[in-house]
């Protein structure tokens, strides 16, 4: 009997083992199941106010594996998780006998006016029995429902006249926005505008890069002076409402005519830009009324001047006159300081030396200060003419800058011979902060005290008397006395150079027009050239 029982147990074991070799366990079913997986969006786009949106992860066949299948995913796009939307899952779980799983996205309905934004889902690493199907990513676009005036309206720009040196804009579409920013660029490439500083706009375009030419509350006419002629220019209007900038508008373009400077009665100036230089061509006639002069009348004299487009600050002052040179106005080291954007030159030096009253000998180390109306016949624009009829500025350009009242940063008024820009006397109290207060910039020169070293009589080389401001040499530079350096300049941001530049300033006090350079002037700016 014992023997038979043993045999039966053994047989039972054998039967059980045989049954296991041919049976269907749950693990074997999972290994044998296979399918492809895809992901899709319930809708290509949904309104921000919709509340939810869904992605669907689908198998190509029913899940007969006997257990759930987990498909991981990641989210990307321009919408921000936990800001623009929320989602609780990090993977899609497809239950046994199911064919898909839904991933629900909760959309935040905010009050911010913004561009339409996207949510992109991408499937991650797949289980060994699952392969990727035709689509492993999908996108849902959230359409914004907060308007700022102008968002849904195409803005049309109406252009006026276009010459070689300016473009007029008659108006643009009023979308009901709080205000408008008008941008210009020499190419159809604009970065989104995000700053709303009221002092950023300048109606003079330096010729390259993005710049603000209007910042105001209503569509209006404006004229943009161009420091590069005969080219196509692009304009973009950015409506602003509740502090939100609508950068979605398309750019409009206008092409200028060829610039000419051949008139003998009308002021004309043309600017040309190459890869490394700016060329100014001018007939040197003013675009404003001029005074009456005893030695001549303003005459059209065409000149071409070249300057560095990207000048380098050297920290080595070069004076517009060389006190050690021979006593002659054609000295090779006598320089014109620069040229205004209207084509009229700046001359800080009056070319009027001290003359010995007995011998008639001229001393060019002592030159008369020529900065105020009436001195050597200066008119209300601080200018006079040479005997050849060359009209040029010496003094405070109050007539030329009659729109400057200290309520904003000065606009650009020209370029120095070394290529750096020239501004009028109003600037930011903090040169690097366009939101700082506007102040009148002061030079760092003062009148010397005491008497001059000369006697002013025969045999002497210098004028006598006290330092009274008659001569340039009656003044001295005192570092830190004012806002500006030895050459009446400083480094900072300006409306035309929002990223900053070194620039010169025409001040009310001496030297008024700067009398030295901190860059390298081009040779064709030398007097007598």
Tab-separated table of N, CA and C in Angstrom, residues 164-167 169 182-190 200-214 222-236 254 256 270-273 278 309 341 411-415 421 423 494-498:
chain	number	residue	atom	x	y	z
A	164	UNK	N	14.896	111.165	-50.308
A	164	UNK	CA	16.123	110.446	-50.000
A	164	UNK	C	16.535	110.564	-48.556
A	165	UNK	N	15.918	111.503	-47.812
A	165	UNK	CA	16.353	111.712	-46.436
A	165	UNK	C	15.215	111.697	-45.427
A	166	UNK	N	13.993	111.413	-45.867
A	166	UNK	CA	12.892	111.355	-44.904
A	166	UNK	C	11.719	110.564	-45.474
A	167	UNK	N	10.893	110.052	-44.558
A	167	UNK	CA	9.638	109.378	-44.913
A	167	UNK	C	8.537	109.958	-44.037
A	169	UNK	N	4.638	109.734	-42.548
A	169	UNK	CA	3.501	108.862	-42.260
A	169	UNK	C	2.311	109.769	-41.977
A	182	UNK	N	5.501	103.049	-32.574
A	182	UNK	CA	5.834	102.818	-33.979
A	182	UNK	C	7.327	102.522	-34.063
A	183	UNK	N	7.653	101.363	-34.615
A	183	UNK	CA	9.042	100.931	-34.758
A	183	UNK	C	9.479	101.049	-36.205
A	184	UNK	N	10.757	101.300	-36.411
A	184	UNK	CA	11.346	101.315	-37.754
A	184	UNK	C	12.540	100.378	-37.768
A	185	UNK	N	12.798	99.766	-38.919
A	185	UNK	CA	13.988	98.939	-39.107
A	185	UNK	C	14.359	98.982	-40.577
A	186	UNK	N	15.634	98.797	-40.862
A	186	UNK	CA	16.099	98.768	-42.247
A	186	UNK	C	15.871	97.400	-42.876
A	187	UNK	N	15.398	96.444	-42.093
A	187	UNK	CA	15.029	95.133	-42.602
A	187	UNK	C	13.766	94.666	-41.891
A	188	UNK	N	13.058	93.737	-42.517
A	188	UNK	CA	11.793	93.276	-41.954
A	188	UNK	C	12.055	92.235	-40.872
A	189	UNK	N	12.602	92.718	-39.760
A	189	UNK	CA	12.942	91.834	-38.643
A	189	UNK	C	12.782	92.629	-37.355
A	190	UNK	N	11.730	92.328	-36.594
A	190	UNK	CA	11.429	93.081	-35.384
A	190	UNK	C	11.403	92.160	-34.168
A	200	UNK	N	11.737	107.152	-25.147
A	200	UNK	CA	12.449	106.318	-26.110
A	200	UNK	C	12.315	106.789	-27.550
A	201	UNK	N	11.262	107.498	-27.885
A	201	UNK	CA	10.988	107.807	-29.287
A	201	UNK	C	11.901	108.901	-29.829
A	202	UNK	N	12.361	108.715	-31.070
A	202	UNK	CA	13.122	109.739	-31.788
A	202	UNK	C	12.711	109.705	-33.240
A	203	UNK	N	12.442	110.866	-33.807
A	203	UNK	CA	12.024	110.944	-35.208
A	203	UNK	C	13.213	110.959	-36.157
A	204	UNK	N	14.417	110.769	-35.626
A	204	UNK	CA	15.613	110.643	-36.462
A	204	UNK	C	16.118	109.217	-36.367
A	205	UNK	N	16.167	108.524	-37.501
A	205	UNK	CA	16.578	107.115	-37.529
A	205	UNK	C	18.052	107.023	-37.914
A	206	UNK	N	18.836	106.311	-37.096
A	206	UNK	CA	20.281	106.270	-37.328
A	206	UNK	C	20.668	105.405	-38.522
A	207	UNK	N	19.709	104.675	-39.098
A	207	UNK	CA	19.986	103.999	-40.360
A	207	UNK	C	20.077	102.496	-40.307
A	208	UNK	N	20.098	101.907	-39.121
A	208	UNK	CA	20.180	100.455	-39.018
A	208	UNK	C	19.627	100.020	-37.665
A	209	UNK	N	19.097	98.784	-37.612
A	209	UNK	CA	18.568	98.253	-36.372
A	209	UNK	C	17.174	98.769	-36.045
A	210	UNK	N	16.551	98.153	-35.049
A	210	UNK	CA	15.200	98.529	-34.628
A	210	UNK	C	15.241	99.764	-33.744
A	211	UNK	N	14.329	100.697	-33.994
A	211	UNK	CA	14.297	101.935	-33.226
A	211	UNK	C	12.858	102.421	-33.105
A	212	UNK	N	12.535	103.093	-32.002
A	212	UNK	CA	11.212	103.670	-31.789
A	212	UNK	C	11.174	105.070	-32.398
A	213	UNK	N	10.198	105.331	-33.280
A	213	UNK	CA	10.069	106.657	-33.885
A	213	UNK	C	8.795	107.371	-33.434
A	214	UNK	N	7.926	106.666	-32.689
A	214	UNK	CA	6.725	107.309	-32.160
A	214	UNK	C	6.277	106.558	-30.917
A	222	UNK	N	3.650	111.927	-38.784
A	222	UNK	CA	5.008	112.189	-38.344
A	222	UNK	C	5.949	112.071	-39.527
A	223	UNK	N	7.090	112.690	-39.409
A	223	UNK	CA	8.120	112.603	-40.438
A	223	UNK	C	9.376	112.039	-39.802
A	224	UNK	N	9.946	111.043	-40.431
A	224	UNK	CA	11.136	110.378	-39.908
A	224	UNK	C	12.336	110.778	-40.753
A	225	UNK	N	13.314	111.419	-40.123
A	225	UNK	CA	14.555	111.760	-40.816
A	225	UNK	C	15.427	110.517	-40.902
A	226	UNK	N	15.995	110.284	-42.067
A	226	UNK	CA	16.739	109.051	-42.321
A	226	UNK	C	18.219	109.343	-42.469
A	227	UNK	N	19.033	108.663	-41.695
A	227	UNK	CA	20.476	108.837	-41.798
A	227	UNK	C	21.072	107.746	-42.693
A	228	UNK	N	20.335	107.382	-43.713
A	228	UNK	CA	20.751	106.477	-44.780
A	228	UNK	C	19.730	106.660	-45.893
A	229	UNK	N	20.199	106.919	-47.118
A	229	UNK	CA	19.257	107.245	-48.180
A	229	UNK	C	19.062	106.097	-49.163
A	230	UNK	N	18.046	106.269	-50.015
A	230	UNK	CA	17.744	105.349	-51.111
A	230	UNK	C	17.667	103.905	-50.638
A	231	UNK	N	16.647	103.597	-49.839
A	231	UNK	CA	16.529	102.261	-49.286
A	231	UNK	C	15.071	101.979	-48.954
A	232	UNK	N	14.749	100.699	-48.678
A	232	UNK	CA	13.431	100.321	-48.221
A	232	UNK	C	13.435	100.256	-46.696
A	233	UNK	N	12.414	100.859	-46.096
A	233	UNK	CA	12.311	100.884	-44.643
A	233	UNK	C	11.017	100.216	-44.208
A	234	UNK	N	11.076	99.553	-43.064
A	234	UNK	CA	9.935	98.808	-42.550
A	234	UNK	C	9.445	99.443	-41.248
A	235	UNK	N	8.116	99.557	-41.138
A	235	UNK	CA	7.491	100.162	-39.970
A	235	UNK	C	6.512	99.168	-39.359
A	236	UNK	N	6.492	99.100	-38.034
A	236	UNK	CA	5.568	98.215	-37.326
A	236	UNK	C	4.897	99.001	-36.212
A	254	UNK	N	8.081	101.201	-46.941
A	254	UNK	CA	8.110	102.311	-47.883
A	254	UNK	C	9.539	102.473	-48.382
A	256	UNK	N	12.433	104.910	-50.268
A	256	UNK	CA	12.767	106.309	-50.516
A	256	UNK	C	13.280	106.507	-51.927
A	270	UNK	N	22.480	114.115	-47.429
A	270	UNK	CA	22.264	112.692	-47.667
A	270	UNK	C	23.248	111.896	-46.815
A	271	UNK	N	22.780	110.762	-46.312
A	271	UNK	CA	23.616	109.873	-45.515
A	271	UNK	C	23.680	108.514	-46.200
A	272	UNK	N	24.859	107.968	-46.257
A	272	UNK	CA	25.036	106.644	-46.858
A	272	UNK	C	25.810	105.770	-45.876
A	273	UNK	N	25.349	104.536	-45.693
A	273	UNK	CA	25.979	103.624	-44.742
A	273	UNK	C	26.571	102.436	-45.482
A	278	UNK	N	29.974	105.737	-42.247
A	278	UNK	CA	28.827	106.563	-42.604
A	278	UNK	C	29.356	107.754	-43.393
A	309	UNK	N	31.380	104.216	-38.641
A	309	UNK	CA	30.033	103.801	-38.267
A	309	UNK	C	29.996	103.238	-36.853
A	341	UNK	N	22.654	116.928	-38.297
A	341	UNK	CA	21.863	116.055	-39.169
A	341	UNK	C	21.253	116.824	-40.332
A	411	UNK	N	17.141	114.789	-28.479
A	411	UNK	CA	17.278	113.962	-29.667
A	411	UNK	C	18.671	114.154	-30.243
A	412	UNK	N	19.048	113.330	-31.184
A	412	UNK	CA	20.361	113.423	-31.804
A	412	UNK	C	20.403	114.637	-32.734
A	413	UNK	N	21.524	115.359	-32.726
A	413	UNK	CA	21.645	116.549	-33.563
A	413	UNK	C	22.781	116.450	-34.578
A	414	UNK	N	23.537	115.394	-34.538
A	414	UNK	CA	24.597	115.262	-35.530
A	414	UNK	C	25.611	114.219	-35.129
A	415	UNK	N	26.727	114.230	-35.853
A	415	UNK	CA	27.824	113.300	-35.585
A	415	UNK	C	29.141	114.065	-35.549
A	421	UNK	N	27.854	110.214	-31.791
A	421	UNK	CA	26.746	111.146	-31.973
A	421	UNK	C	26.859	112.384	-31.098
A	423	UNK	N	24.513	115.358	-29.036
A	423	UNK	CA	23.207	115.652	-28.453
A	423	UNK	C	23.192	117.068	-27.872
A	494	UNK	N	20.545	106.493	-25.021
A	494	UNK	CA	19.861	107.631	-25.625
A	494	UNK	C	18.676	107.095	-26.421
A	495	UNK	N	17.766	107.968	-26.870
A	495	UNK	CA	16.636	107.475	-27.665
A	495	UNK	C	17.058	106.725	-28.921
A	496	UNK	N	18.134	107.160	-29.567
A	496	UNK	CA	18.579	106.488	-30.795
A	496	UNK	C	19.513	105.322	-30.521
A	497	UNK	N	20.115	105.302	-29.345
A	497	UNK	CA	21.032	104.224	-28.964
A	497	UNK	C	20.576	103.635	-27.626
A	498	UNK	N	19.464	102.866	-27.627
A	498	UNK	CA	18.932	102.332	-26.368
A	498	UNK	C	19.854	101.345	-25.677
